[in-house]
CSV table of C-alpha atoms in Angstrom, one decimal:
chain,number,residue,atom,x,y,z
A,1,UNK,CA,183.8,-22.9,202.8
A,2,UNK,CA,184.6,-25.1,200.4
A,3,UNK,CA,182.7,-24.9,196.6
A,4,UNK,CA,183.5,-26.5,193.1
A,5,UNK,CA,182.4,-24.6,189.7
A,6,UNK,CA,182.4,-26.2,186.5
A,7,UNK,CA,183.4,-23.8,183.8
A,8,UNK,CA,182.7,-25.1,180.0
A,9,UNK,CA,186.2,-22.8,178.9
A,10,UNK,CA,189.9,-23.5,179.4
A,11,UNK,CA,191.8,-22.7,182.4
A,12,UNK,CA,193.9,-20.9,180.1
A,13,UNK,CA,190.5,-18.5,180.1
A,14,UNK,CA,190.6,-18.3,183.3
A,15,UNK,CA,193.6,-17.5,184.5
A,16,UNK,CA,193.8,-14.8,181.4
A,17,UNK,CA,190.5,-12.9,182.9
A,18,UNK,CA,192.0,-13.5,187.1
A,19,UNK,CA,195.0,-11.7,185.7
A,20,UNK,CA,193.1,-8.6,184.5
A,21,UNK,CA,191.7,-6.4,186.9
A,22,UNK,CA,188.7,-5.4,184.3
A,23,UNK,CA,187.5,-8.2,183.5
A,24,UNK,CA,187.4,-9.8,187.2
A,25,UNK,CA,185.8,-6.5,188.1
A,26,UNK,CA,183.3,-7.7,185.3
A,27,UNK,CA,182.7,-11.2,186.2
A,28,UNK,CA,180.9,-10.3,189.5
A,29,UNK,CA,177.0,-9.6,188.5
A,30,UNK,CA,175.6,-6.8,189.6
A,31,UNK,CA,178.8,-4.9,190.4
A,32,UNK,CA,178.8,-1.1,189.9
A,33,UNK,CA,182.3,0.1,189.9
A,34,UNK,CA,182.6,3.5,191.0
A,35,UNK,CA,183.9,6.4,188.5
A,36,UNK,CA,187.7,7.1,189.1
A,37,UNK,CA,188.5,4.6,191.2
A,38,UNK,CA,190.3,1.1,190.9
A,39,UNK,CA,188.9,-2.1,189.1
A,40,UNK,CA,186.4,-3.7,191.7
A,41,UNK,CA,185.3,-0.8,193.8
A,42,UNK,CA,182.0,0.2,193.8
A,43,UNK,CA,178.7,-1.4,195.0
A,44,UNK,CA,176.9,-4.5,195.1
A,45,UNK,CA,173.2,-5.4,196.1
A,46,UNK,CA,173.2,-9.4,197.1
A,47,UNK,CA,170.2,-11.2,197.7
A,48,UNK,CA,169.3,-13.2,200.5
A,49,UNK,CA,166.3,-14.7,201.0
A,50,UNK,CA,163.5,-12.1,200.5
A,51,UNK,CA,165.9,-9.4,202.0
A,52,UNK,CA,168.3,-7.3,199.8
A,53,UNK,CA,171.8,-5.5,201.5
A,54,UNK,CA,173.4,-3.1,199.2
A,55,UNK,CA,177.8,-3.1,200.2
A,56,UNK,CA,180.3,-0.3,199.3
A,57,UNK,CA,183.5,-1.9,199.0
A,58,UNK,CA,186.7,-3.7,197.2
A,59,UNK,CA,187.8,-6.9,195.7
A,60,UNK,CA,191.1,-8.0,194.9
A,61,UNK,CA,193.1,-11.0,193.2
A,62,UNK,CA,196.9,-12.0,193.1
A,63,UNK,CA,198.4,-14.9,192.1
A,64,UNK,CA,200.0,-17.8,194.2
A,65,UNK,CA,203.0,-19.8,193.9
A,66,UNK,CA,201.4,-23.0,193.8
A,67,UNK,CA,199.1,-21.9,190.5
A,68,UNK,CA,196.0,-21.1,192.7
A,69,UNK,CA,194.6,-17.1,193.0
A,70,UNK,CA,193.9,-15.4,196.1
A,71,UNK,CA,191.1,-13.6,196.8
A,72,UNK,CA,190.0,-10.5,199.1
A,73,UNK,CA,187.5,-8.5,199.5
A,74,UNK,CA,186.1,-6.2,202.3
A,75,UNK,CA,182.8,-4.3,202.0
A,76,UNK,CA,180.0,-2.7,204.7
A,77,UNK,CA,176.8,-2.1,204.6
A,78,UNK,CA,175.4,1.0,202.2
A,79,UNK,CA,172.4,2.1,205.3
A,80,UNK,CA,174.3,0.5,208.1
A,81,UNK,CA,177.0,-0.7,210.2
A,82,UNK,CA,177.7,-4.5,208.6
A,83,UNK,CA,180.8,-5.4,207.7
A,84,UNK,CA,181.3,-8.7,205.3
A,85,UNK,CA,185.0,-9.9,204.9
A,86,UNK,CA,186.2,-12.5,202.5
A,87,UNK,CA,189.1,-14.7,201.9
A,88,UNK,CA,188.7,-17.0,199.3
A,89,UNK,CA,191.6,-19.2,197.0
A,90,UNK,CA,190.6,-20.5,193.9
A,91,UNK,CA,192.2,-23.4,192.7
A,92,UNK,CA,191.9,-24.7,188.5
A,93,UNK,CA,191.9,-27.5,187.3
A,94,UNK,CA,191.4,-28.8,183.6
A,95,UNK,CA,188.0,-31.2,182.8
A,96,UNK,CA,186.6,-32.8,179.6
A,97,UNK,CA,186.5,-29.3,177.2
A,98,UNK,CA,186.5,-27.4,180.1
A,99,UNK,CA,187.7,-26.7,184.1
A,100,UNK,CA,186.5,-26.9,187.1
A,101,UNK,CA,187.3,-24.4,189.7
A,102,UNK,CA,187.5,-25.6,193.6
A,103,UNK,CA,186.6,-22.5,195.9
A,104,UNK,CA,188.3,-22.5,199.9
A,105,UNK,CA,188.2,-20.3,202.6
A,106,UNK,CA,186.5,-18.0,205.3
A,107,UNK,CA,183.8,-15.1,205.5
A,108,UNK,CA,182.9,-13.5,208.6
A,109,UNK,CA,179.3,-11.3,208.6
A,110,UNK,CA,178.0,-8.8,210.3
A,111,UNK,CA,175.1,-6.9,210.4
A,112,UNK,CA,171.9,-7.8,209.0
A,113,UNK,CA,173.5,-10.7,206.8
A,114,UNK,CA,174.5,-12.7,210.4
A,115,UNK,CA,170.9,-11.9,211.3
A,116,UNK,CA,169.3,-14.3,208.9
A,117,UNK,CA,169.2,-17.8,209.0
A,118,UNK,CA,171.9,-19.7,208.1
A,119,UNK,CA,170.0,-21.8,205.3
A,120,UNK,CA,169.6,-19.0,203.4
A,121,UNK,CA,172.7,-16.9,203.9
A,122,UNK,CA,174.9,-20.0,202.2
A,123,UNK,CA,172.7,-20.4,199.4
A,124,UNK,CA,172.7,-17.1,198.6
A,125,UNK,CA,176.8,-16.9,199.1
A,126,UNK,CA,177.2,-20.1,196.8
A,127,UNK,CA,174.9,-18.8,193.7
A,128,UNK,CA,177.3,-15.4,194.1
A,129,UNK,CA,180.4,-17.4,193.9
A,130,UNK,CA,178.8,-19.3,190.7
A,131,UNK,CA,178.3,-16.7,188.8
A,132,UNK,CA,181.3,-14.7,189.2
A,133,UNK,CA,183.7,-18.1,188.2
A,134,UNK,CA,181.5,-18.7,185.3
A,135,UNK,CA,181.7,-15.0,184.1
A,136,UNK,CA,185.3,-15.3,184.8
A,137,UNK,CA,185.1,-17.5,181.7
A,138,UNK,CA,182.6,-15.5,179.8
A,139,UNK,CA,184.8,-11.7,180.2
A,140,UNK,CA,186.5,-11.8,176.8
A,141,UNK,CA,189.2,-8.7,176.6
A,142,UNK,CA,188.2,-5.4,175.5
A,143,UNK,CA,189.5,-4.8,171.5
A,144,UNK,CA,191.7,-2.4,171.7
A,145,UNK,CA,190.8,1.1,170.4
A,146,UNK,CA,192.6,2.2,167.2
A,147,UNK,CA,192.4,4.5,164.3
A,148,UNK,CA,189.1,3.7,162.1
A,149,UNK,CA,190.6,2.6,158.4
A,150,UNK,CA,190.3,5.5,156.1
A,151,UNK,CA,188.9,5.9,152.6
A,152,UNK,CA,192.1,5.0,151.1
A,153,UNK,CA,192.3,2.0,153.1
A,154,UNK,CA,189.3,0.2,152.0
A,155,UNK,CA,189.1,-3.0,149.8
A,156,UNK,CA,187.4,-1.7,146.5
A,157,UNK,CA,185.6,-5.3,145.3
A,158,UNK,CA,186.1,-6.3,141.5
A,159,UNK,CA,183.0,-5.5,139.3
A,160,UNK,CA,180.3,-8.2,139.1
A,161,UNK,CA,180.2,-7.8,135.4
A,162,UNK,CA,183.5,-7.6,132.3
A,163,UNK,CA,183.1,-4.9,130.1
A,164,UNK,CA,182.1,-6.1,126.4
A,165,UNK,CA,180.5,-5.0,123.1
A,166,UNK,CA,176.9,-3.0,124.3
A,167,UNK,CA,173.8,-5.1,122.8
A,168,UNK,CA,171.5,-4.5,120.8
A,169,UNK,CA,168.0,-3.2,121.5
A,170,UNK,CA,165.2,-4.3,120.4
A,171,UNK,CA,162.6,-2.2,119.8
A,172,UNK,CA,159.3,-2.7,121.7
A,173,UNK,CA,156.2,-2.5,120.3
A,174,UNK,CA,153.4,-0.7,122.0
A,175,UNK,CA,149.8,-2.2,120.9
A,176,UNK,CA,147.2,0.6,120.3
A,177,UNK,CA,144.8,1.3,122.4
A,178,UNK,CA,141.0,0.8,121.3
A,179,UNK,CA,138.8,3.5,121.2
A,180,UNK,CA,137.4,5.4,124.7
A,181,UNK,CA,134.0,4.5,125.5
A,182,UNK,CA,131.4,7.4,125.2
A,183,UNK,CA,131.9,8.4,128.9
A,184,UNK,CA,135.9,9.1,128.7
A,185,UNK,CA,134.5,10.5,124.5
A,186,UNK,CA,132.4,13.1,127.1
A,187,UNK,CA,134.9,14.1,129.8
A,188,UNK,CA,137.9,14.5,126.6
A,189,UNK,CA,135.1,17.4,125.3
A,190,UNK,CA,134.8,18.6,128.7
A,191,UNK,CA,138.4,19.5,128.8
A,192,UNK,CA,138.7,20.4,125.0
A,193,UNK,CA,136.1,23.1,126.4
A,194,UNK,CA,138.1,24.2,128.8
A,195,UNK,CA,141.6,25.1,127.6
A,196,UNK,CA,141.9,29.2,127.8
A,197,UNK,CA,139.7,29.5,130.5
A,198,UNK,CA,140.9,30.7,133.8
A,199,UNK,CA,142.0,28.0,137.0
A,200,UNK,CA,138.6,30.0,139.0
A,201,UNK,CA,136.1,29.4,135.6
A,202,UNK,CA,137.5,25.6,135.3
A,203,UNK,CA,137.5,25.0,139.6
A,204,UNK,CA,133.9,26.4,138.9
A,205,UNK,CA,132.5,25.3,136.0
A,206,UNK,CA,129.3,23.3,136.2
A,207,UNK,CA,129.8,19.8,135.3
A,208,UNK,CA,128.4,18.9,131.3
A,209,UNK,CA,126.6,16.2,129.6
A,210,UNK,CA,125.1,13.1,132.1
A,211,UNK,CA,126.9,14.3,135.3
A,212,UNK,CA,124.8,17.7,134.6
A,213,UNK,CA,122.7,19.0,137.8
A,214,UNK,CA,118.7,18.2,136.9
A,215,UNK,CA,117.6,21.7,137.3
A,216,UNK,CA,114.4,22.1,139.6
A,217,UNK,CA,111.2,22.5,138.4
A,218,UNK,CA,110.0,26.1,137.9
A,219,UNK,CA,106.9,27.2,140.4
A,220,UNK,CA,104.5,29.7,138.4
A,221,UNK,CA,103.8,32.5,140.4
A,222,UNK,CA,100.7,34.8,140.1
A,223,UNK,CA,101.3,38.5,139.1
A,224,UNK,CA,100.4,40.1,142.5
A,225,UNK,CA,98.5,43.0,140.1
A,226,UNK,CA,96.6,40.8,138.4
A,227,UNK,CA,94.4,40.3,141.6
A,228,UNK,CA,93.1,44.0,141.7
A,229,UNK,CA,93.0,44.0,137.8
A,230,UNK,CA,90.2,41.5,137.3
A,231,UNK,CA,87.6,42.6,139.6
A,232,UNK,CA,88.0,46.4,138.1
A,233,UNK,CA,87.3,45.2,135.0
A,234,UNK,CA,84.5,43.3,136.0
A,235,UNK,CA,83.0,46.4,137.9
A,236,UNK,CA,83.5,48.8,134.7
A,237,UNK,CA,81.4,46.2,132.3
A,238,UNK,CA,78.9,45.5,135.2
A,239,UNK,CA,78.5,49.8,134.9
A,240,UNK,CA,78.1,50.1,131.4
A,241,UNK,CA,75.5,47.7,131.0
A,242,UNK,CA,73.2,49.2,133.6
A,243,UNK,CA,73.7,52.3,132.2
A,244,UNK,CA,73.0,51.5,128.9
A,245,UNK,CA,69.6,50.0,130.3
A,246,UNK,CA,68.8,53.3,131.4
A,247,UNK,CA,69.4,54.5,128.3
A,248,UNK,CA,66.9,52.2,126.3
A,249,UNK,CA,64.3,52.4,128.8
A,250,UNK,CA,63.6,56.6,128.5
A,251,UNK,CA,63.8,56.0,124.9
């Protein structure tokens, strides 16, 4: 195979990345490195057409005498017996404000990837190589971990205002408020009358003034004893009249 990739970064940055196994591993798109293993060892999911194949293997980069770099990789399917082996050579050449990387080499594919059509495998391989080379130009070295600066090493900014004589403070005139309207006068009177009373009396005290509730009209209920007193008086009066008339006739 032969593939060319243009990277908008100087060739010195790519050479520094290829010399660092950690940066090479970070440049592989989608590589999940195994904890405690050598850099570049882990799992990689490759998308070929509508199929996804996960490989487990290792990637190694070594410098050659002619200034190029050899890339060797071998992996096996995580769920199968198919194997993939790569033997690539990377040559770097300075270009306009960047670097042009030429990738040549051979690849042997077995298993599920060998059963897929070449029209789907070749674009997937070219896309993976392009992203890998571009990642080399973007991979930056990790910042060395050092002790955090203490409070005494932190720079203190100078004061923004220089000390000077204190300026006299001008008095502020507070305008006299107008007399309260009648509605506020009633509220002030209600507060004055509640001073000295308990909290329960104040909370349950009925409102006064114009906000006092209108009492319901009282209905006059007749005494039930009067309903028996009136007929008794009328009967006594009638009896007296009858007795009087009887005595007059006897005379």
